[in-house]
């Protein structure tokens, strides 16, 4: 099983990052092994009745990396390429992210191998409910709390909440986060990840003495994270010069009207064809000149091929795992790009998910301003701590962020000891 996981390109990348950091921290072999491998890998098959009356069987996975610091927390992804190795890698990154942010959680992730664009809403509902039912013995407010990720949104969370609550015979809002506000979702959760990406980009601009007002940004992926990052950046006075999604890439040197683009998207479901910008090559977009480049789609898009050609001053990783270890080495050697590593840059989502869980457990709700202010305080603290750690240890931001997260988990493992 270890070999199977290591042969998966995404898990292999997460494991390689882990090994580098474990060497840096000088972790002893016993703790290193316990931190590296996931606690539980759950795979289920789900027969679903399709709209045409046929039956299709889907595969779904949930990986719980560690339960040592609290329940696991992490999203549920719908994507045709999801497999157990990718989900295990994402669960591992969630683990370090929660520890870095000081949240009382371990990392988890889920995924269903499907193309949501090819499924009707009712097919998605049957699939989501079936998945929730199949894994309901392994989740719960004190065990595993899911949230939205690529291809899922608050509607999917509402179906999971309803399925779990029906099984329990009572309303259990704290079993899931990222749900609609009407079902006790947190105000500010939908925009939290993108808002955090924009907030930290502004902090980074500040550090390298570039005025925020008028700074330019390019965003890959215009879903939950990318679109909300764009909206907050525009509110800060920044200019979004290029955007891409699965449909293509668009460019306007004067700045794209994000409001008009969102309206275009509602009609066409893609950024391609937006009349107020020109079509460009999506791969070339990544190496165009800008102050902030935000990969906010999928993993492994900044590689050893395009890393030498990047012309951004800040790389703000909205997505999980967008930069390969080889590209990391190149960026580190170049020394002219300020990296905001994924486990910090997109931590706004899990942080407000934590706020949502806390509000649910207390049966209390905060205002959106309270939520976003608390979020900014937490992100700023983690950002400043990371800057200090890296300065003191003379290390890259990636290494510093992962080292802080991994060391926190390793410390808990040592103190709890090993159950015989
Ligand atoms: P989403 O499904 O809402 O959006 C994904 C976007 O990426 C879509 O616009 C899609 O068209 C685009 N995309 C897909 N393939 C692409 C390609 N090859 N080239 C360009 N664009 C492409 O997903 P999301 O929730 O915005 O998540 C995006 C990333 O952020 C993921 O890595 C996810 O794990 C991470 N993330 C999300 C959250 C959250 O709260 N939603 C939190 C932390 C991290």
Short mmCIF file of C-alpha atoms in Angstrom, two decimals, residues 18 21-22 24-28 31 35 69 95-96 99-100 389 393 399-415:
data_model
loop_
_atom_site.label_atom_id
_atom_site.label_comp_id
_atom_site.label_asym_id
_atom_site.label_seq_id
_atom_site.Cartn_x
_atom_site.Cartn_y
_atom_site.Cartn_z
CA UNK A 18 7.24 15.87 3.81
CA UNK A 21 10.88 18.98 5.88
CA UNK A 22 11.38 15.93 8.12
CA UNK A 24 15.17 19.81 8.02
CA UNK A 25 13.46 19.18 11.38
CA UNK A 26 15.64 16.16 12.04
CA UNK A 27 12.54 14.13 12.96
CA UNK A 28 13.39 10.74 14.40
CA UNK A 31 7.69 10.00 14.61
CA UNK A 35 3.28 11.52 10.74
CA UNK A 69 -5.22 16.83 17.46
CA UNK A 95 -3.17 18.23 8.31
CA UNK A 96 -0.21 20.62 8.13
CA UNK A 99 -1.65 22.75 12.56
CA UNK A 100 -0.04 25.84 10.99
CA UNK A 389 10.45 31.74 11.30
CA UNK A 393 15.98 29.82 10.09
CA UNK A 399 9.74 24.99 4.05
CA UNK A 400 8.87 27.34 6.91
CA UNK A 401 5.12 26.80 6.60
CA UNK A 402 5.36 23.02 6.29
CA UNK A 403 7.96 22.82 9.08
CA UNK A 404 5.69 24.74 11.45
CA UNK A 405 2.70 22.50 10.66
CA UNK A 406 4.60 19.21 10.71
CA UNK A 407 6.50 20.07 13.89
CA UNK A 408 3.21 20.84 15.70
CA UNK A 409 1.81 17.43 14.74
CA UNK A 410 5.08 15.63 15.55
CA UNK A 411 5.14 17.26 18.98
CA UNK A 412 1.61 16.05 19.72
CA UNK A 413 2.55 12.52 18.61
CA UNK A 414 5.57 12.50 20.92
CA UNK A 415 3.60 13.85 23.90
#
